[in-house]
Coordinates of C-alpha atoms in Angstrom, one line a residue:
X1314 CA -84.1 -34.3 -18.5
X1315 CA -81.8 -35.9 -15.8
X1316 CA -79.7 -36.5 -18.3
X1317 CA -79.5 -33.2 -19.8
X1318 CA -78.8 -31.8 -16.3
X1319 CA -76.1 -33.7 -15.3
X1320 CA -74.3 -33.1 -18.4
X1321 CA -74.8 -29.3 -17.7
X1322 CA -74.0 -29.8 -14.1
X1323 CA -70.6 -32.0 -15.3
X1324 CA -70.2 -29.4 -18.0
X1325 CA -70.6 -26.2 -15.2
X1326 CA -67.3 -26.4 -13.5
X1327 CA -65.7 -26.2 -16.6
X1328 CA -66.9 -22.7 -17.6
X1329 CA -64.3 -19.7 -16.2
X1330 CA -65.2 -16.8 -15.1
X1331 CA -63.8 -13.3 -16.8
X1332 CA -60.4 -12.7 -15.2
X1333 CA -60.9 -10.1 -12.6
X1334 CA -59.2 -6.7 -14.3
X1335 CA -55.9 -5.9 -12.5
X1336 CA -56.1 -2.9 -9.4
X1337 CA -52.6 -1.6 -7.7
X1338 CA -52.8 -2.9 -4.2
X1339 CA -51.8 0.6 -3.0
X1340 CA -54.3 4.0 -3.3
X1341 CA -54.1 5.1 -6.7
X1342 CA -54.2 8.5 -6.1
X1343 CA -51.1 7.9 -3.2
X1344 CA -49.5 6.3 -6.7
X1345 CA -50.1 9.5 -8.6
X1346 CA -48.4 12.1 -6.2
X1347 CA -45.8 9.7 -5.9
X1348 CA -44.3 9.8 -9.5
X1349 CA -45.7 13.0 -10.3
X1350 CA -43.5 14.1 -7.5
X1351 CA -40.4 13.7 -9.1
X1352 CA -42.2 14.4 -13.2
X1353 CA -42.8 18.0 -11.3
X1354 CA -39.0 18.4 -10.5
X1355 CA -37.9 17.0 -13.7
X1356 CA -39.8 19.6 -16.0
X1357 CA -38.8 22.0 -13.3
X1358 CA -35.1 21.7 -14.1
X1359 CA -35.7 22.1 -17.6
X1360 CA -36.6 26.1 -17.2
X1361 CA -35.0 26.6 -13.5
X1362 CA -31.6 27.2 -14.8
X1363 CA -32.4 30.0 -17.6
X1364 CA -32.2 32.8 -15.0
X1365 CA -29.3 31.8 -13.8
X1366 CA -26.8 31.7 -17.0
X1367 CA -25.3 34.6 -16.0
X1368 CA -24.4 33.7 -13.0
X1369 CA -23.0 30.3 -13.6
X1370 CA -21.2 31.7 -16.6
X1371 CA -19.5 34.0 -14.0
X1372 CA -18.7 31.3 -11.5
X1373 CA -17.0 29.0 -13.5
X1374 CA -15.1 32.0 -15.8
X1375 CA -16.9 30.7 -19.2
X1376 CA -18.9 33.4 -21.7
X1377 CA -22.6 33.7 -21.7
X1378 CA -22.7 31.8 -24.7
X1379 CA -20.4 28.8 -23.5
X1380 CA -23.0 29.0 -20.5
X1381 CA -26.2 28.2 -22.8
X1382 CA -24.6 24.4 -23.6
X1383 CA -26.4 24.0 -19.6
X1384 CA -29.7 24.0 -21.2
X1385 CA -28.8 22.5 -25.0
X1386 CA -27.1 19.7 -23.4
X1387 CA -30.3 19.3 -21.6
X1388 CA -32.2 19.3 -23.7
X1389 CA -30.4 17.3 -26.3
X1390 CA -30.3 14.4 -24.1
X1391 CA -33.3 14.8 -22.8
X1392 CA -35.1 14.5 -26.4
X1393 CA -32.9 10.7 -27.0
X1394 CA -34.3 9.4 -23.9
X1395 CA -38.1 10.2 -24.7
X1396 CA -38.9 8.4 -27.4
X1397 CA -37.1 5.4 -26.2
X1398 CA -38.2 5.2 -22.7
X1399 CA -41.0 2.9 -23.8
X1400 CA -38.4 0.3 -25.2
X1401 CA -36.0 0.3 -22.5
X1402 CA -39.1 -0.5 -20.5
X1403 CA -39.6 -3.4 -22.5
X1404 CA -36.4 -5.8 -21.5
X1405 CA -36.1 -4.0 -17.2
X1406 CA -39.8 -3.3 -16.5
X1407 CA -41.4 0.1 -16.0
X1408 CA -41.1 -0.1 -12.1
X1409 CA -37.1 -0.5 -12.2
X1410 CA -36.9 1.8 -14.9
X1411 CA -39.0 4.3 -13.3
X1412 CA -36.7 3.9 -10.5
X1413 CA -33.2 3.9 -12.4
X1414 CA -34.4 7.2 -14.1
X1415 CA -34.7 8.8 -10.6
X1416 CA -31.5 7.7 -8.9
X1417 CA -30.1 9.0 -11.8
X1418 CA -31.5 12.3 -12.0
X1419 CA -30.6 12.7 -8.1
X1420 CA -27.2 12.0 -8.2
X1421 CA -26.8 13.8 -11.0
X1422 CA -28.3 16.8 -9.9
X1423 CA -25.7 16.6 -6.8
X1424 CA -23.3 16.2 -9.3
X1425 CA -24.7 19.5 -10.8
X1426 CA -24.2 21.2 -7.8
X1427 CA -20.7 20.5 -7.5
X1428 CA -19.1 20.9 -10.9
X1429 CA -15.5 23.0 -10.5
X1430 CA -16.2 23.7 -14.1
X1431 CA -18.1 24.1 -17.2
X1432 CA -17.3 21.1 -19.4
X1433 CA -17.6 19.0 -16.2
X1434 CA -21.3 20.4 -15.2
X1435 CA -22.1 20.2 -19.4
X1436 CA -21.5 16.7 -19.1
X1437 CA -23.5 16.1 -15.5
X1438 CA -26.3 17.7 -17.5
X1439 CA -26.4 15.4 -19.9
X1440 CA -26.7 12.7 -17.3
X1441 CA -29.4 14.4 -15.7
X1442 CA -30.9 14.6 -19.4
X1443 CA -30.8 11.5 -19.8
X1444 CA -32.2 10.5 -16.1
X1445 CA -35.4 12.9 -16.7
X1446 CA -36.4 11.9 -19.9
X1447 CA -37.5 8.6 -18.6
X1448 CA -39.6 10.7 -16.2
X1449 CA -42.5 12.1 -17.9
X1450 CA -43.7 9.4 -19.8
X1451 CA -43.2 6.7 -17.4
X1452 CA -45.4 8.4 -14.8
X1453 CA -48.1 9.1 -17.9
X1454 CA -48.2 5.1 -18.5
X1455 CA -48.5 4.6 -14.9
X1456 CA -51.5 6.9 -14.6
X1457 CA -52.9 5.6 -17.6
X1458 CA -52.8 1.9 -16.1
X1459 CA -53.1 2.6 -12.7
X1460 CA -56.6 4.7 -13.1
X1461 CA -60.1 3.3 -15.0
X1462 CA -60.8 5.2 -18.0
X1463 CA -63.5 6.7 -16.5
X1464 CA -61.0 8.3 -13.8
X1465 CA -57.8 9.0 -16.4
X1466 CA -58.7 12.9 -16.6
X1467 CA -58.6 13.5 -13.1
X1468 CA -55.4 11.9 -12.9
X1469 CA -53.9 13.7 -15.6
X1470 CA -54.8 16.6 -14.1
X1471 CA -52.6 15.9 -11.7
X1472 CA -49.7 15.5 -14.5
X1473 CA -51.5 18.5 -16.3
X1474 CA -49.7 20.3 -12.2
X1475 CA -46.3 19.1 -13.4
X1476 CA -45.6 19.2 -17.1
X1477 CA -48.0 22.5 -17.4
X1478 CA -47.0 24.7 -14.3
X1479 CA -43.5 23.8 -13.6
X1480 CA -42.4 25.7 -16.8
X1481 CA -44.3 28.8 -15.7
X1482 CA -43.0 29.1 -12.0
X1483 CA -39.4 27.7 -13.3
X1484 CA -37.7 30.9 -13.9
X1485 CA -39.1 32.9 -10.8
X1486 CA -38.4 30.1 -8.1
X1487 CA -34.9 30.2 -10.2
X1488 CA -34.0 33.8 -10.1
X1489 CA -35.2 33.7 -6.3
X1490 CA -32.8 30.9 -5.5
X1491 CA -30.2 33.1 -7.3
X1492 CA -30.5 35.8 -6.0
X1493 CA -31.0 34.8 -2.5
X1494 CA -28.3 31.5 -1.9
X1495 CA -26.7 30.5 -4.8
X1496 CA -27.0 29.1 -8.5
X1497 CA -25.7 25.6 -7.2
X1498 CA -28.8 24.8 -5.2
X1499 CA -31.1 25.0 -8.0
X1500 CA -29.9 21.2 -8.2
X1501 CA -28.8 20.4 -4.8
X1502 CA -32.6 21.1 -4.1
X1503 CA -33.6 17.9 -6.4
X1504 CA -31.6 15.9 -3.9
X1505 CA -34.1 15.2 -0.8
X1506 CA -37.2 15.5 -3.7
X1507 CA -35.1 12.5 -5.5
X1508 CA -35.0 10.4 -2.1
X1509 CA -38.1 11.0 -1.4
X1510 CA -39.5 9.4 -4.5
X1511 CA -37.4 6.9 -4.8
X1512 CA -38.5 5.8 -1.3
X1513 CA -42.0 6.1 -2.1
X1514 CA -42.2 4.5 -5.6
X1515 CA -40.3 1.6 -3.7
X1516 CA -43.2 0.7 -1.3
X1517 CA -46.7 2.1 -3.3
X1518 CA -45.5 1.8 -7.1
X1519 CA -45.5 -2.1 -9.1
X1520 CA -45.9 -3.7 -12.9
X1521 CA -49.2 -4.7 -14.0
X1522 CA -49.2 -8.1 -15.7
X1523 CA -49.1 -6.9 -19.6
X1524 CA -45.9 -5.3 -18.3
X1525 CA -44.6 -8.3 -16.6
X1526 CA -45.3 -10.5 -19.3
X1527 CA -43.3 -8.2 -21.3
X1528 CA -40.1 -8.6 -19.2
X1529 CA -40.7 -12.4 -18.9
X1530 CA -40.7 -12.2 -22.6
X1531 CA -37.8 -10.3 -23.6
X1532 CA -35.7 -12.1 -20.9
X1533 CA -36.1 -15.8 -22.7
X1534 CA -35.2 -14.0 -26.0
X1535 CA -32.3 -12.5 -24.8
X1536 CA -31.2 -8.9 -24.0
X1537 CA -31.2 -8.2 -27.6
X1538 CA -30.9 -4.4 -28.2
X1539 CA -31.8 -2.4 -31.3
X1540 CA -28.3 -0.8 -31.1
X1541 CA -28.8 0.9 -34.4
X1542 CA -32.5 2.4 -34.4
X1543 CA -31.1 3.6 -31.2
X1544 CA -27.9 5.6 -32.6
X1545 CA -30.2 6.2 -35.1
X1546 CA -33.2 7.7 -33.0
X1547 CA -30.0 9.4 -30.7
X1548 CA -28.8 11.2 -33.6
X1549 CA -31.8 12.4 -35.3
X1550 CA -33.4 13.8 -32.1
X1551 CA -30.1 14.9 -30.6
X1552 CA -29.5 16.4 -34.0
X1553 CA -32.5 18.1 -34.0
X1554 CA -32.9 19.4 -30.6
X1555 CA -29.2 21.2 -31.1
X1556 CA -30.3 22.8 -34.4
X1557 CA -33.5 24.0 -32.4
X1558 CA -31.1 25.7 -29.4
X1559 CA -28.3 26.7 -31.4
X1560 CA -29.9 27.9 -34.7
X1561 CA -30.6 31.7 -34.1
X1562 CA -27.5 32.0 -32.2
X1563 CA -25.7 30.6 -35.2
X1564 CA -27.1 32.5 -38.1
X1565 CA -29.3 29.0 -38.9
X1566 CA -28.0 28.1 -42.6
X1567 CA -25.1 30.6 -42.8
X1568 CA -23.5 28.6 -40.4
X1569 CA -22.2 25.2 -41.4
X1570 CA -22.1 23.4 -38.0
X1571 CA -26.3 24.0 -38.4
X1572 CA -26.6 23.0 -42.0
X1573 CA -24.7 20.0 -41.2
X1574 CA -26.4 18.9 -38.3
X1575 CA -29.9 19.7 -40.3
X1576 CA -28.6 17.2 -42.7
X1577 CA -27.6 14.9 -40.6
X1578 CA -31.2 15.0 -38.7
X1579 CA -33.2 14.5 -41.7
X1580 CA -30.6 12.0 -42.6
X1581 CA -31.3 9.8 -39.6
X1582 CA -35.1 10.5 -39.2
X1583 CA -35.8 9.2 -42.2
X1584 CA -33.4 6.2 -42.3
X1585 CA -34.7 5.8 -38.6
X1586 CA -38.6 5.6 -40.2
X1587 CA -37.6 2.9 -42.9
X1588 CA -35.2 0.9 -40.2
X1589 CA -38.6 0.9 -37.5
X1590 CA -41.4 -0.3 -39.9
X1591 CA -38.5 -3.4 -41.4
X1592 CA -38.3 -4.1 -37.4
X1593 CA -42.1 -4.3 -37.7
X1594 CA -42.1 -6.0 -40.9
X1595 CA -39.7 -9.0 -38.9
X1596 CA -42.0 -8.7 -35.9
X1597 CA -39.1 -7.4 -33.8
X1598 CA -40.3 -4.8 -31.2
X1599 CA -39.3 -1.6 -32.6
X1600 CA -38.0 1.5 -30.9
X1601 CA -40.9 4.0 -32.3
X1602 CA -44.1 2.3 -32.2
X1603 CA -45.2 4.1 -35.7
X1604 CA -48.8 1.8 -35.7
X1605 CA -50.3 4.2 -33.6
X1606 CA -50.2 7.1 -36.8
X1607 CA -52.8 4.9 -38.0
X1608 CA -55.4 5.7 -35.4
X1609 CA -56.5 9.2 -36.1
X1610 CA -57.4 9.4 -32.3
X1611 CA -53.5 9.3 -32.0
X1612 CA -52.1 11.4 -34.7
X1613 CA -54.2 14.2 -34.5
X1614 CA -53.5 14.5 -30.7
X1615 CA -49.9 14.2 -31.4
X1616 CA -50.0 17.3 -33.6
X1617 CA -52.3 19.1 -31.1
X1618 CA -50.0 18.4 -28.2
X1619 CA -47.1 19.9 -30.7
X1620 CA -49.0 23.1 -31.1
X1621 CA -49.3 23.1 -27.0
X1622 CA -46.3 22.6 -26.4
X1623 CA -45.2 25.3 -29.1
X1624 CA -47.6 27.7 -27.8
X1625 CA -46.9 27.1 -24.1
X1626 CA -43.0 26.9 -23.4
X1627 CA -43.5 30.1 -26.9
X1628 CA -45.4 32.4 -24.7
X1629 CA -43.2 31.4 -21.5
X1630 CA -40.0 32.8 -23.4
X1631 CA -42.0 35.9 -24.9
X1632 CA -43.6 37.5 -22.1
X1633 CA -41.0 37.7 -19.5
X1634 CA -38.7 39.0 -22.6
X1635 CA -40.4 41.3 -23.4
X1636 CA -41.4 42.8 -20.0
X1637 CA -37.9 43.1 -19.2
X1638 CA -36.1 44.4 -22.5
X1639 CA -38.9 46.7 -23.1
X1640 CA -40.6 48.0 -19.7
X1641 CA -37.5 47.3 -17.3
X1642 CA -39.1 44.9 -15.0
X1643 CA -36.5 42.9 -12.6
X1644 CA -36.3 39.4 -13.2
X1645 CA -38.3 38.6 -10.7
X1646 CA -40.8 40.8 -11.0
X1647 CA -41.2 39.2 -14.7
X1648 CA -42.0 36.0 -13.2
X1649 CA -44.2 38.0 -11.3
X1650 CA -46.3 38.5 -14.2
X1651 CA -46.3 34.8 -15.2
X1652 CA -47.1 33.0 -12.1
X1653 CA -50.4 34.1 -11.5
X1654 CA -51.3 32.1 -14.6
X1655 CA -49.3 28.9 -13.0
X1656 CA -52.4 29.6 -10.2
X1657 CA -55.0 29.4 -12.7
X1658 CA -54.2 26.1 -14.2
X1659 CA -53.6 24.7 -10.9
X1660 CA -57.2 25.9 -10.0
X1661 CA -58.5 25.0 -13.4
X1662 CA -57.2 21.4 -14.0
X1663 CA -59.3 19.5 -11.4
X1664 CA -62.3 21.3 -13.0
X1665 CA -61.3 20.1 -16.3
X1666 CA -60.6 16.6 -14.9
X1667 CA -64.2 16.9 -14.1
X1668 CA -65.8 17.7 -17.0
X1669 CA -63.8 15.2 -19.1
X1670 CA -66.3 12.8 -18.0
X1671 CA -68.9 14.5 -18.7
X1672 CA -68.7 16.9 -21.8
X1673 CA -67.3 15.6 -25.5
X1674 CA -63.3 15.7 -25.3
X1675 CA -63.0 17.8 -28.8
X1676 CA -65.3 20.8 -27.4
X1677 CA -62.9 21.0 -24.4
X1678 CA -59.8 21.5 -26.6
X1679 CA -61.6 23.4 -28.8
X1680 CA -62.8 25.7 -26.4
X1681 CA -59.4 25.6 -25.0
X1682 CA -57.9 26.9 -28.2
X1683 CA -60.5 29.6 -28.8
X1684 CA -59.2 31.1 -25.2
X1685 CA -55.8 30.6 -26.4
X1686 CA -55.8 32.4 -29.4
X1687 CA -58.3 35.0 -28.0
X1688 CA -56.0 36.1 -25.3
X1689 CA -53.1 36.4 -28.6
X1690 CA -55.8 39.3 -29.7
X1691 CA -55.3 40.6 -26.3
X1692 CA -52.2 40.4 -26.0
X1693 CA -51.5 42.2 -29.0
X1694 CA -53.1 45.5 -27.6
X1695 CA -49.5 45.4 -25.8
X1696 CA -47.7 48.3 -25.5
X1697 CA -45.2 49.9 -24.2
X1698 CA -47.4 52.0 -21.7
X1699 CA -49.0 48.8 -20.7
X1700 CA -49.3 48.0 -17.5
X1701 CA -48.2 45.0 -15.3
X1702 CA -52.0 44.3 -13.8
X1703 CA -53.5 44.2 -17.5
X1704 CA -50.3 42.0 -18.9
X1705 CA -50.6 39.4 -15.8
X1706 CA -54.8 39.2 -16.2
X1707 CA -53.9 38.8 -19.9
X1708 CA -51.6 35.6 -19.2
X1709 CA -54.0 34.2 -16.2
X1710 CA -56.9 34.2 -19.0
X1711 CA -53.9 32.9 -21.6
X1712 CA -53.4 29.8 -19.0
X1713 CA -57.0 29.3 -18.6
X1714 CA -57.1 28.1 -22.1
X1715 CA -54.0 25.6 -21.6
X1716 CA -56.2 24.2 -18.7
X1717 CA -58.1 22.9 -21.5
X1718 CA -56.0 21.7 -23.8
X1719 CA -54.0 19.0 -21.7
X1720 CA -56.0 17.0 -20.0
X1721 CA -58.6 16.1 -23.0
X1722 CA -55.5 15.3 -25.6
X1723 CA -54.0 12.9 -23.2
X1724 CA -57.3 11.5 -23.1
X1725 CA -58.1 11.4 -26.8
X1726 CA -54.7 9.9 -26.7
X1727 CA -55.2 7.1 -25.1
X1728 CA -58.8 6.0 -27.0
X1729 CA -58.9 2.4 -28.2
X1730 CA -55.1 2.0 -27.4
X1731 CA -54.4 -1.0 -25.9
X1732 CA -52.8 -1.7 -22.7
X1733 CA -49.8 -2.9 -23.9
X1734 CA -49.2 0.3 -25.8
X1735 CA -49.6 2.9 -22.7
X1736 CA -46.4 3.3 -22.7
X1737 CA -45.7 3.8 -26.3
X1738 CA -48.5 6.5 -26.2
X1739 CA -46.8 8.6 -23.6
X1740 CA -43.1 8.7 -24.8
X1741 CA -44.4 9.9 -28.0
X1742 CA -46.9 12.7 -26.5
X1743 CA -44.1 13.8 -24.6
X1744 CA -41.7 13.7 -27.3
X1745 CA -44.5 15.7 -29.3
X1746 CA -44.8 18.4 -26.1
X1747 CA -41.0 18.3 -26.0
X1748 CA -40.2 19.1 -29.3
X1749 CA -42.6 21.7 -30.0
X1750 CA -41.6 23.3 -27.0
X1751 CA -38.4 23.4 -28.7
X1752 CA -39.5 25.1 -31.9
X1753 CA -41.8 27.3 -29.8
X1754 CA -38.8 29.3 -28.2
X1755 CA -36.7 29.0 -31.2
X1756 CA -39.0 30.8 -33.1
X1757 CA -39.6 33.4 -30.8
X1758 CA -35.5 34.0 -30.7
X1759 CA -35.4 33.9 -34.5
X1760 CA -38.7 36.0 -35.2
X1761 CA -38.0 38.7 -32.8
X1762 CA -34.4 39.0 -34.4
X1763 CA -35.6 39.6 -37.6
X1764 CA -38.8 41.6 -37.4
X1765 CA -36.9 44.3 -35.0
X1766 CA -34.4 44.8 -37.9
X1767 CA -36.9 44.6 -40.3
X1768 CA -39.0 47.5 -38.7
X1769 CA -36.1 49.2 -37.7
X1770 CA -35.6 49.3 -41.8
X1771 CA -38.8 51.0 -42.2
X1772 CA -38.8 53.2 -39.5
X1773 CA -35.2 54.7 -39.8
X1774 CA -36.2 56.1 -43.2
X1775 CA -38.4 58.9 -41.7
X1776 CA -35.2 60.3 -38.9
X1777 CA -33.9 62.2 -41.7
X1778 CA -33.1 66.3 -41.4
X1779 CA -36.0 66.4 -44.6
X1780 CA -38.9 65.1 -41.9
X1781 CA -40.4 68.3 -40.2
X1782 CA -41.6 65.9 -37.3
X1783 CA -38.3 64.6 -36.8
X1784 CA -36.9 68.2 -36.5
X1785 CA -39.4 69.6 -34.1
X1786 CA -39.0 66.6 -32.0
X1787 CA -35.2 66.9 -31.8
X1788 CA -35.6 70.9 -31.5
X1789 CA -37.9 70.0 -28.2
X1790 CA -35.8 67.5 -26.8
X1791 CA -32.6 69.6 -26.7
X1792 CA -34.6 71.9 -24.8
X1793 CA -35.2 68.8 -22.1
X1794 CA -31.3 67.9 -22.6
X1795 CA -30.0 71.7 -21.4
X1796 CA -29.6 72.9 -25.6
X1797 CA -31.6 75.7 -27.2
X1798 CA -34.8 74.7 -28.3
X1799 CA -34.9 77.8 -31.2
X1800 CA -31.6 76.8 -32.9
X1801 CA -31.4 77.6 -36.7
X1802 CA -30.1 74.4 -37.3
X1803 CA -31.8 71.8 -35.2
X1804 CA -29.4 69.1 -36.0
X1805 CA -26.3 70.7 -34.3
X1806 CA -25.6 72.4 -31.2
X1807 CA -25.8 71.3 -27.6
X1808 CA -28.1 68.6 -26.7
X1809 CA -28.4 67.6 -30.5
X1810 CA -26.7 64.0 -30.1
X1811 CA -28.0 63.5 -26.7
X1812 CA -31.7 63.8 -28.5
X1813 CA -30.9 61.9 -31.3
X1814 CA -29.6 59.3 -29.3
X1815 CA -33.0 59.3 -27.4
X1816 CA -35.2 59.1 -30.3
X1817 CA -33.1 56.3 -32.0
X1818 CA -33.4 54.5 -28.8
X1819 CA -37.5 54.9 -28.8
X1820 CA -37.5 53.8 -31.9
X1821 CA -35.5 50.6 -31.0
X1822 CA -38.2 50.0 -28.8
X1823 CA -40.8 50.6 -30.9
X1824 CA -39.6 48.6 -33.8
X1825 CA -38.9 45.7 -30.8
X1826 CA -42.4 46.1 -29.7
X1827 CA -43.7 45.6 -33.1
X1828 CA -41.6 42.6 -34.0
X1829 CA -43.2 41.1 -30.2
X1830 CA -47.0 41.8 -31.8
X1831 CA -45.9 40.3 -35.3
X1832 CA -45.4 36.8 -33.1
X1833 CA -48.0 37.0 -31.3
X1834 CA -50.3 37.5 -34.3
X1835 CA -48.7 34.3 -36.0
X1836 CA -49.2 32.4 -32.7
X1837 CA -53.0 33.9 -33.1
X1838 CA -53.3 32.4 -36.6
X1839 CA -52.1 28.6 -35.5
X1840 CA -54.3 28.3 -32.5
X1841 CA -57.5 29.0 -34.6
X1842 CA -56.4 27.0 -37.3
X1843 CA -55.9 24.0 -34.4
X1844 CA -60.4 24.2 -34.1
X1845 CA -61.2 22.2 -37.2
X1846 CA -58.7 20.2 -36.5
X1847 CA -59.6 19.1 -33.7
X1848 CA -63.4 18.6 -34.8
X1849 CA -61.5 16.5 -37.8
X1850 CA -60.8 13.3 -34.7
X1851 CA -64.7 12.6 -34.9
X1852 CA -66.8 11.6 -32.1
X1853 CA -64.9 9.9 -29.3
X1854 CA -66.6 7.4 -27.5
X1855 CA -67.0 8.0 -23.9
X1856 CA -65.1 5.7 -21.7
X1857 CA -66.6 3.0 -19.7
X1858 CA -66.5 0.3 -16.8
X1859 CA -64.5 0.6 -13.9
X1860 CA -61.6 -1.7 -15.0
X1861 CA -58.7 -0.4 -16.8
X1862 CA -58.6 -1.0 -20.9
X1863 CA -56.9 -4.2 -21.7

């Protein structure tokens, strides 16, 4: 027995102890509004300078349509930097990246502000593009490493604030900056915001170890770049995101710069796909971790968070459209009607954060896209009597729904994803919200196009002399318009034109208000179509333990 128990006792010393999980020495929550400080002016800028096209394109004595390469250069860059912002992480860290993203998006907002002229504020925006894109997803992997899984929906409720709301009070904080100083200091405003970050992420903000390692890693290998995946992933996505913008304006496939550049993008994508799993095949870190399609708790999420970004940045474009083309609300009384909903997620995502904890992930989006595509049936009792109470309670109970959707999918996300990975998870989400943001507005431009002159088709047919409605209607109206109501001939005399003219005009409204209800119903259809979807994930396992996932 004394033997046996000095051998245990030599033996003891010799047993270690689990490594204690790694905490951020500063508050996580102090961590959380730091970087989603500057995510919050990031998505911001994406949707704050739509209002003020006009008045740029006036400034700087460029056309309305040389104006709109401010957003699609934007946005083009944007979508490159994404993807990759995982990689890039890879050989500087996240901390320095994080960092170098946020000087740049200051200084190029400045730069922004001070542009003598079109091509030279195009190209600023693709710097500022490129400076934001690193944003998003760099402060979801630093959420997602900094919090325990346990606490991850409350902290993406917080992000939820940034990447949900910003596009919703964009346009109205936008036009009111407009209207009231000048379009210029819808950048110079990112200035102080950009210090103030930087400042902060400086002192609260560090690596954890996986990420450290990383770096040590890639620095004994040598900086040794994936140039081509990247020209590559730059082309397809760049490619993609100008077809998006550019695509309605341009007739889509009757124009050849679009078929070309639609080419080009499936061209790339594809080559890009081969090119990334050979990288894996040679165990060389790839630019698009594509693994994570294998995990259903991934894939499916990246699909749903398509749909909500499709659905969100969709419904943005089509409500303030139509309130002003059809019922003659100012600009900023459209984003009137809009903001209220902006409220309601604020209000509604530390409820959800909450519950995420609590209640099965899947019933929360699902739920979530029940509201959603319940408030499309709503929406489509629109008309053009409609008035502005009932269209704003309409979008508050719209956003309600998006409260939901979120926070779970970044969850789900996340589940069984190891550390390593966080940051491959959240350039890809993003990329996912980006892009269907993308095709969200594009399809509202393109559908509303076609279904107005697709009613107006239908509806012309019946303002013939042959249709007794259409002839006691005129006969009444040039009555209104100073004519003679009891003419033989309706069509001719005084006020004739002047009531034609009005009824053509109604019915361009009409036919408009139509084409508006024929997208909303389509937008109806997806969202119930997202439910067995999401049931399709399976039962997630709840997280647990206080440490973060390693």
């Amino acid at each position: 027995m004394a033997t046996a128990t000095a051998t245990l006792d030599q033996a003891s010393p010799t047993v270690s102890a689990p490594a204690a999980p790694w905490r951020p020495r500063a508050n996580p929550w102090a961590i959380a509004l730091t970087v989603t400080l500057a995510t919050f002016m990031e998505v911001l800028d994406s949707s704050i300078a739509n209002v003020a096209l006009p008045h740029i394109a006036g400034s700087l004595g460029a056309s309305q349509d040389e104006a709109t390469w401010v957003l699609t250069s934007y946005l083009v860059s944007n979508a490159v930097i994404l993807p990759a912002s995982a990689y890039l992480t890879t050989f500087i860290g996240r901390k320095k990246f994080y960092m170098i993203c946020v000087v740049m998006f200051g200084i190029s907002s400045m730069l922004c502000g001070l542009a003598p002229s079109l091509p030279i504020l195009i190209f600023c925006r693709v710097l500022q593009g490129a400076g934001g894109g690193g944003l998003a997803p760099s402060e979801q992997a630093i959420l997602a490493d900094t919090f325990t899984p346990k606490q991850r929906g409350q902290a993406f409720a917080l992000y939820g604030l940034a990447v949900v709301c910003a596009p919703a009070i964009g346009p109205s904080l936008g036009g009111w900056i407009t209207d009231n100083y000048n379009w210029r200091w819808i950048f110079f405003i990112n200035v102080p915001i950009a210090i103030l970050s930087l400042f902060l992420t400086n002192r609260l903000v560090e690596d954890p170890p996986h990420i450290v390692k990383e770096v040590k890693e890639a620095a004994k290998r040598g900086l040794n770049l994936d140039f081509f995946g990247f020209g590559l992933l730059a082309t397809g996505f760049g490619s993609l995101e100008f077809i998006l913008d550019k695509g309605q304006e341009d007739d889509w496939f009757g124009s050849h710069i679009i078929t070309f550049f639609t080419v080009l993008c499936v061209v790339s994508l594809v080559t890009l796909i081969i090119w990334e799993l050979y990288q894996l095949k040679i165990k060389n870190r790839p630019i698009l971790n594509l693994t994570l399609f294998k995990r259903k708790t991934f894939a499916i999420p990246f699909v749903l968070m398509f749909v909500l970004g499709f659905s969100l940045y969709g419904t943005t474009v089509l409500i303030p459209q139509m309130v002003q083309t059809l019922l003659g609300y100012t600009a900023e009384l459209a984003g009137f009607v809009i903001s209220p909903g902006g409220v309601c997620i604020m209000l509604m995502m530390p409820v959800v954060g909450f519950l995420i904890g609590k209640v099965d992930p899947r019933y929360l989006i699902s739920g979530g896209f029940f509201i959603l595509a319940s408030s499309m049936m709503l929406m489509h009792t629109f008309s053009l009597d409609s008035s502005f109470k009932y269209i704003m309670w309409v979008r508050v109970y719209q956003a309600s729904g998006l409260a939901f959707l979120f926070i779970p999918i970044n969850t789900i996300s996340y589940s069984g994803v190891p550390q390593s990975q966080n940051n491959d998870v959240a350039g890809l989400t993003n990329l996912a919200r980006n892009i269907g943001g993308s095709v969200g507005t594009a399809f509202v431009a393109t559908m509303l196009s076609r279904g107005t002159q697709r009613h107006e088709s239908h509806m012309v047919r019946d303002l013939t002399s042959g249709n007794q409605a259409f002839v006691d209607q005129v006969n009444h109206l040039k009555g209104v318009f100073g004519g003679s109501a009891h003419d033989a001939n309706a069509m001719i005399g005084k006020g004739a034109s002047t009531a034609q003219a009005y009824i053509y005009q109604q019915m361009h409204r009409q036919s408009s208000m139509l084409a508006y209800l024929d997208i909303i119903s389509i937008f109806c259809v997806f969202c119930f179509c997202m439910i067995p979807v999401v049931l399709a994930i399976g039962k997630i396992k709840p997280p647990s333990g206080d440490a973060p996932m390693h």
